[in-house]
PDB file of C-alpha atoms in Angstrom:
ATOM      1  CA  THR A   1     -22.431   8.390 -11.485  1.00  0.00           C
ATOM      2  CA  ASP A   2     -23.024   4.664 -11.110  1.00  0.00           C
ATOM      3  CA  LYS A   3     -21.903   3.854  -7.533  1.00  0.00           C
ATOM      4  CA  ASP A   4     -21.332   0.206  -8.494  1.00  0.00           C
ATOM      5  CA  LYS A   5     -18.404   1.242 -10.710  1.00  0.00           C
ATOM      6  CA  ILE A   6     -16.547   3.129  -7.985  1.00  0.00           C
ATOM      7  CA  TYR A   7     -13.955   1.090  -6.097  1.00  0.00           C
ATOM      8  CA  LEU A   8     -12.567   2.517  -2.914  1.00  0.00           C
ATOM      9  CA  ALA A   9      -9.387   1.299  -1.269  1.00  0.00           C
ATOM     10  CA  ILE A  10      -9.079   2.499   2.289  1.00  0.00           C
ATOM     11  CA  HIS A  11      -5.998   2.899   4.424  1.00  0.00           C
ATOM     12  CA  SER A  12      -5.193   4.665   7.656  1.00  0.00           C
ATOM     13  CA  GLU A  13      -1.886   4.973   9.489  1.00  0.00           C
ATOM     14  CA  SER A  14      -3.771   3.915  12.629  1.00  0.00           C
ATOM     15  CA  TYR A  15      -4.362   0.500  11.013  1.00  0.00           C
ATOM     16  CA  GLU A  16      -0.607  -0.175  11.291  1.00  0.00           C
ATOM     17  CA  TYR A  17      -0.345  -2.504   8.323  1.00  0.00           C
ATOM     18  CA  SER A  18       2.762  -4.604   7.963  1.00  0.00           C
ATOM     19  CA  THR A  19       3.868  -5.808   4.528  1.00  0.00           C
ATOM     20  CA  GLN A  20       6.157  -8.810   4.124  1.00  0.00           C
ATOM     21  CA  TYR A  21       7.626 -10.438   1.039  1.00  0.00           C
ATOM     22  CA  ILE A  22       8.290 -14.126   1.556  1.00  0.00           C
ATOM     23  CA  ASP A  23       8.897 -17.389  -0.218  1.00  0.00           C
ATOM     24  CA  PRO A  24       5.545 -19.174   0.163  1.00  0.00           C
ATOM     25  CA  LYS A  25       7.338 -22.525   0.401  1.00  0.00           C
ATOM     26  CA  LYS A  26       8.400 -21.453   3.891  1.00  0.00           C
ATOM     27  CA  ILE A  27       4.764 -21.483   4.994  1.00  0.00           C
ATOM     28  CA  LYS A  28       3.775 -24.713   6.762  1.00  0.00           C
ATOM     29  CA  ASP A  29       1.753 -27.092   4.576  1.00  0.00           C
ATOM     30  CA  TYR A  30       2.215 -24.799   1.577  1.00  0.00           C
ATOM     31  CA  ASP A  31       0.442 -25.945  -1.555  1.00  0.00           C
ATOM     32  CA  LYS A  32       0.357 -23.632  -4.601  1.00  0.00           C
ATOM     33  CA  ARG A  33      -3.338 -24.305  -5.047  1.00  0.00           C
ATOM     34  CA  ASN A  34      -4.327 -23.979  -1.411  1.00  0.00           C
ATOM     35  CA  ILE A  35      -2.537 -21.278   0.547  1.00  0.00           C
ATOM     36  CA  THR A  36      -4.858 -20.192   3.350  1.00  0.00           C
ATOM     37  CA  ILE A  37      -5.176 -17.444   5.926  1.00  0.00           C
ATOM     38  CA  ASN A  38      -4.617 -20.075   8.631  1.00  0.00           C
ATOM     39  CA  ASN A  39      -1.313 -21.163   7.033  1.00  0.00           C
ATOM     40  CA  ILE A  40      -0.182 -17.543   6.847  1.00  0.00           C
ATOM     41  CA  SER A  41      -1.262 -16.692  10.392  1.00  0.00           C
ATOM     42  CA  GLN A  42       0.641 -19.719  11.749  1.00  0.00           C
ATOM     43  CA  PHE A  43       3.741 -18.708   9.785  1.00  0.00           C
ATOM     44  CA  LEU A  44       3.573 -15.109  11.068  1.00  0.00           C
ATOM     45  CA  ASN A  45       2.574 -16.255  14.564  1.00  0.00           C
ATOM     46  CA  ILE A  46      -0.540 -14.061  14.614  1.00  0.00           C
ATOM     47  CA  ASP A  47      -4.183 -14.809  15.391  1.00  0.00           C
ATOM     48  CA  ALA A  48      -6.217 -14.952  12.165  1.00  0.00           C
ATOM     49  CA  LYS A  49      -9.371 -13.992  14.095  1.00  0.00           C
ATOM     50  CA  GLU A  50      -7.758 -10.832  15.500  1.00  0.00           C
ATOM     51  CA  ASN A  51      -6.008  -9.686  12.296  1.00  0.00           C
ATOM     52  CA  ILE A  52      -6.907  -8.561   8.812  1.00  0.00           C
ATOM     53  CA  ILE A  53      -4.735 -10.524   6.365  1.00  0.00           C
ATOM     54  CA  ASP A  54      -4.403  -9.849   2.648  1.00  0.00           C
ATOM     55  CA  TYR A  55      -2.022 -11.775   0.409  1.00  0.00           C
ATOM     56  CA  GLN A  56      -1.023 -12.317  -3.172  1.00  0.00           C
ATOM     57  CA  THR A  57       1.093 -15.208  -4.419  1.00  0.00           C
ATOM     58  CA  TYR A  58       2.929 -15.175  -7.726  1.00  0.00           C
ATOM     59  CA  ASN A  59       3.323 -18.461  -9.550  1.00  0.00           C
ATOM     60  CA  ASP A  60       6.645 -17.966 -11.247  1.00  0.00           C
ATOM     61  CA  ASN A  61      10.241 -18.970 -10.639  1.00  0.00           C
ATOM     62  CA  ARG A  62      10.751 -16.425  -7.851  1.00  0.00           C
ATOM     63  CA  ASN A  63       7.807 -17.763  -5.836  1.00  0.00           C
ATOM     64  CA  LYS A  64       7.302 -14.570  -3.878  1.00  0.00           C
ATOM     65  CA  SER A  65       4.215 -13.816  -1.839  1.00  0.00           C
ATOM     66  CA  VAL A  66       3.134 -10.389  -0.660  1.00  0.00           C
ATOM     67  CA  ILE A  67       1.412 -10.521   2.708  1.00  0.00           C
ATOM     68  CA  CYS A  68      -0.212  -7.493   4.356  1.00  0.00           C
ATOM     69  CA  HIS A  69      -1.643  -7.767   7.823  1.00  0.00           C
ATOM     70  CA  SER A  70      -2.988  -5.542  10.568  1.00  0.00           C
ATOM     71  CA  ASN A  71      -3.947  -6.278  14.140  1.00  0.00           C
ATOM     72  CA  SER A  72      -6.430  -3.355  14.059  1.00  0.00           C
ATOM     73  CA  LYS A  73      -9.313  -5.524  12.860  1.00  0.00           C
ATOM     74  CA  VAL A  74     -11.904  -3.961  15.198  1.00  0.00           C
ATOM     75  CA  LEU A  75     -10.999  -0.404  14.136  1.00  0.00           C
ATOM     76  CA  ILE A  76     -11.023  -1.385  10.445  1.00  0.00           C
ATOM     77  CA  GLN A  77     -14.433  -3.035  10.807  1.00  0.00           C
ATOM     78  CA  GLN A  78     -15.813   0.060  12.580  1.00  0.00           C
ATOM     79  CA  ASP A  79     -14.543   2.328   9.793  1.00  0.00           C
ATOM     80  CA  TYR A  80     -15.960  -0.037   7.172  1.00  0.00           C
ATOM     81  CA  LYS A  81     -19.406   0.057   8.804  1.00  0.00           C
ATOM     82  CA  LYS A  82     -19.312   3.872   8.952  1.00  0.00           C
ATOM     83  CA  LEU A  83     -18.522   4.048   5.220  1.00  0.00           C
ATOM     84  CA  ILE A  84     -21.309   1.587   4.369  1.00  0.00           C
ATOM     85  CA  LYS A  85     -23.741   3.613   6.496  1.00  0.00           C
ATOM     86  CA  ALA A  86     -22.680   6.752   4.577  1.00  0.00           C
ATOM     87  CA  GLY A  87     -23.452   4.984   1.282  1.00  0.00           C
ATOM     88  CA  ILE A  88     -19.827   4.289   0.327  1.00  0.00           C
ATOM     89  CA  GLN A  89     -18.876   0.724  -0.594  1.00  0.00           C
ATOM     90  CA  PRO A  90     -15.178   0.090   0.168  1.00  0.00           C
ATOM     91  CA  ARG A  91     -13.690  -2.591  -2.025  1.00  0.00           C
ATOM     92  CA  TYR A  92     -10.667  -3.457   0.063  1.00  0.00           C
ATOM     93  CA  ASN A  93      -8.421  -2.334   2.876  1.00  0.00           C
ATOM     94  CA  THR A  94      -4.682  -2.737   2.578  1.00  0.00           C
ATOM     95  CA  SER A  95      -1.261  -1.124   2.817  1.00  0.00           C
ATOM     96  CA  ILE A  96      -0.025   1.892   0.852  1.00  0.00           C
ATOM     97  CA  PRO A  97       2.425  -0.214  -1.253  1.00  0.00           C
ATOM     98  CA  LYS A  98      -0.437  -2.496  -2.314  1.00  0.00           C
ATOM     99  CA  ILE A  99      -2.641   0.506  -3.162  1.00  0.00           C
ATOM    100  CA  LEU A 100       0.214   2.000  -5.231  1.00  0.00           C
ATOM    101  CA  PHE A 101       0.676  -1.318  -7.029  1.00  0.00           C
ATOM    102  CA  ASN A 102      -3.032  -1.645  -7.786  1.00  0.00           C
ATOM    103  CA  PHE A 103      -3.101   1.931  -9.067  1.00  0.00           C
ATOM    104  CA  TYR A 104      -0.058   1.151 -11.268  1.00  0.00           C
ATOM    105  CA  ASN A 105      -1.832  -1.887 -12.741  1.00  0.00           C
ATOM    106  CA  TYR A 106      -4.987   0.100 -13.379  1.00  0.00           C
ATOM    107  CA  CYS A 107      -3.238   3.035 -15.086  1.00  0.00           C
ATOM    108  CA  ARG A 108      -0.334   1.468 -16.943  1.00  0.00           C
ATOM    109  CA  ASP A 109      -0.166   1.375 -20.731  1.00  0.00           C
ATOM    110  CA  GLN A 110       0.210  -2.319 -21.496  1.00  0.00           C
ATOM    111  CA  ASP A 111       1.808  -1.639 -24.878  1.00  0.00           C
ATOM    112  CA  GLU A 112       4.420   0.794 -23.572  1.00  0.00           C
ATOM    113  CA  ASP A 113       5.130  -0.534 -20.078  1.00  0.00           C
ATOM    114  CA  SER A 114       8.287  -2.537 -19.259  1.00  0.00           C
ATOM    115  CA  GLY A 115       6.887  -4.036 -16.057  1.00  0.00           C
ATOM    116  CA  LYS A 116       9.479  -2.209 -13.971  1.00  0.00           C
ATOM    117  CA  ALA A 117       8.565   0.758 -11.800  1.00  0.00           C
ATOM    118  CA  LEU A 118       9.443   2.664  -8.687  1.00  0.00           C
ATOM    119  CA  LEU A 119       6.217   3.964  -7.167  1.00  0.00           C
ATOM    120  CA  ILE A 120       6.486   6.817  -4.663  1.00  0.00           C
ATOM    121  CA  HIS A 121       3.867   8.148  -2.284  1.00  0.00           C
ATOM    122  CA  ILE A 122       4.869  11.202  -0.244  1.00  0.00           C
ATOM    123  CA  ASP A 123       2.590  11.670   2.747  1.00  0.00           C
ATOM    124  CA  TYR A 124       2.822  14.520   5.229  1.00  0.00           C
ATOM    125  CA  THR A 125       4.897  12.500   7.702  1.00  0.00           C
ATOM    126  CA  LYS A 126       6.080   9.449   5.713  1.00  0.00           C
ATOM    127  CA  THR A 127       7.286   8.416   2.293  1.00  0.00           C
ATOM    128  CA  HIS A 128       6.388   5.029   0.823  1.00  0.00           C
ATOM    129  CA  LEU A 129       8.288   3.337  -1.997  1.00  0.00           C
ATOM    130  CA  ALA A 130       6.981   0.310  -3.873  1.00  0.00           C
ATOM    131  CA  PHE A 131       9.168  -1.627  -6.309  1.00  0.00           C
ATOM    132  CA  VAL A 132       7.617  -3.401  -9.284  1.00  0.00           C
ATOM    133  CA  HIS A 133       9.527  -5.934 -11.384  1.00  0.00           C
ATOM    134  CA  ASN A 134       7.967  -8.064 -14.135  1.00  0.00           C
ATOM    135  CA  TYR A 135       4.576  -6.596 -13.230  1.00  0.00           C
ATOM    136  CA  ARG A 136       4.891  -7.924  -9.665  1.00  0.00           C
ATOM    137  CA  LEU A 137       5.130  -6.017  -6.401  1.00  0.00           C
ATOM    138  CA  VAL A 138       8.471  -7.315  -5.143  1.00  0.00           C
ATOM    139  CA  ASP A 139       9.448  -4.984  -2.304  1.00  0.00           C
ATOM    140  CA  SER A 140       8.549  -1.801  -0.494  1.00  0.00           C
ATOM    141  CA  GLU A 141      10.045   0.607   2.002  1.00  0.00           C
ATOM    142  CA  GLU A 142       8.639   3.191   4.362  1.00  0.00           C
ATOM    143  CA  PHE A 143      10.620   6.225   5.505  1.00  0.00           C
ATOM    144  CA  ALA A 144       9.763   8.474   8.443  1.00  0.00           C
ATOM    145  CA  SER A 145      10.312  11.606   6.343  1.00  0.00           C
ATOM    146  CA  GLY A 146       7.507  13.166   4.407  1.00  0.00           C
ATOM    147  CA  LEU A 147       6.222  16.378   2.913  1.00  0.00           C
ATOM    148  CA  ASN A 148       6.425  18.270   6.205  1.00  0.00           C
ATOM    149  CA  ASP A 149      10.168  17.538   6.443  1.00  0.00           C
ATOM    150  CA  PHE A 150      10.685  18.535   2.824  1.00  0.00           C
ATOM    151  CA  ILE A 151       8.865  21.837   3.328  1.00  0.00           C
ATOM    152  CA  SER A 152      10.776  22.555   6.547  1.00  0.00           C
ATOM    153  CA  GLU A 153      14.065  22.161   4.681  1.00  0.00           C
ATOM    154  CA  LEU A 154      12.865  24.426   1.850  1.00  0.00           C
ATOM    155  CA  LYS A 155      11.825  27.100   4.330  1.00  0.00           C
ATOM    156  CA  GLU A 156      15.336  27.054   5.759  1.00  0.00           C
ATOM    157  CA  LEU A 157      16.830  27.477   2.276  1.00  0.00           C
ATOM    158  CA  ALA A 158      14.372  30.136   1.097  1.00  0.00           C
ATOM    159  CA  PRO A 159      15.486  33.771   1.134  1.00  0.00           C
ATOM    160  CA  LYS A 160      14.207  35.689   4.151  1.00  0.00           C
ATOM    161  CA  THR A 161      12.398  38.438   2.237  1.00  0.00           C
ATOM    162  CA  LYS A 162       8.810  39.633   2.268  1.00  0.00           C
ATOM    163  CA  GLN A 163       8.804  40.125  -1.520  1.00  0.00           C
ATOM    164  CA  SER A 164       7.714  36.582  -2.306  1.00  0.00           C
ATOM    165  CA  SER A 165       3.948  36.555  -2.858  1.00  0.00           C
ATOM    166  CA  VAL A 166       3.731  32.747  -2.817  1.00  0.00           C
ATOM    167  CA  PRO A 167       4.688  30.985   0.425  1.00  0.00           C
ATOM    168  CA  VAL A 168       7.332  28.255   0.301  1.00  0.00           C
ATOM    169  CA  ARG A 169       4.755  25.607   1.281  1.00  0.00           C
ATOM    170  CA  GLU A 170       2.586  26.374  -1.765  1.00  0.00           C
ATOM    171  CA  LYS A 171       5.629  26.386  -4.069  1.00  0.00           C
ATOM    172  CA  ALA A 172       6.703  23.000  -2.715  1.00  0.00           C
ATOM    173  CA  LEU A 173       3.225  21.523  -3.181  1.00  0.00           C
ATOM    174  CA  ASP A 174       3.102  22.826  -6.764  1.00  0.00           C
ATOM    175  CA  TYR A 175       6.548  21.342  -7.448  1.00  0.00           C
ATOM    176  CA  LEU A 176       5.604  17.932  -6.154  1.00  0.00           C
TER     177      LEU A 176
END
């Protein structure tokens, strides 16, 4: 396999990414051609040197910007160096909604797709939703319920017999 063709997006809950959807015109000194990390950090009242900031601005009538940021810059840089040392080239580091959106863009059928999607990622402890409209990531939500909660509920509902050869957890994973 050609390593140059593999793109790796990395994310960790310990990075504590925050995703915000804002009107870029609210950012001080906003100029469609020249939105900068410094403008964004001033708007969010965070230190650009201490944070990882990723953003995407859409140039349409809605004028929405998606901004992801994390104050775990040192941890992210340490993880990045470990991956490089192991021979893995990460392409970017961002939030789960942004990863879902990028995956959607990569996999969608351009002839059949309406540009509207609800993207769902069920983790063990959390569930992430990402909303796509007109091929743009427009909103996302994170819920503190995940696969473990789902399985716990199924175990409660499952019959209490020893006849089942497949545990409830495996059935739930197969279903999802």
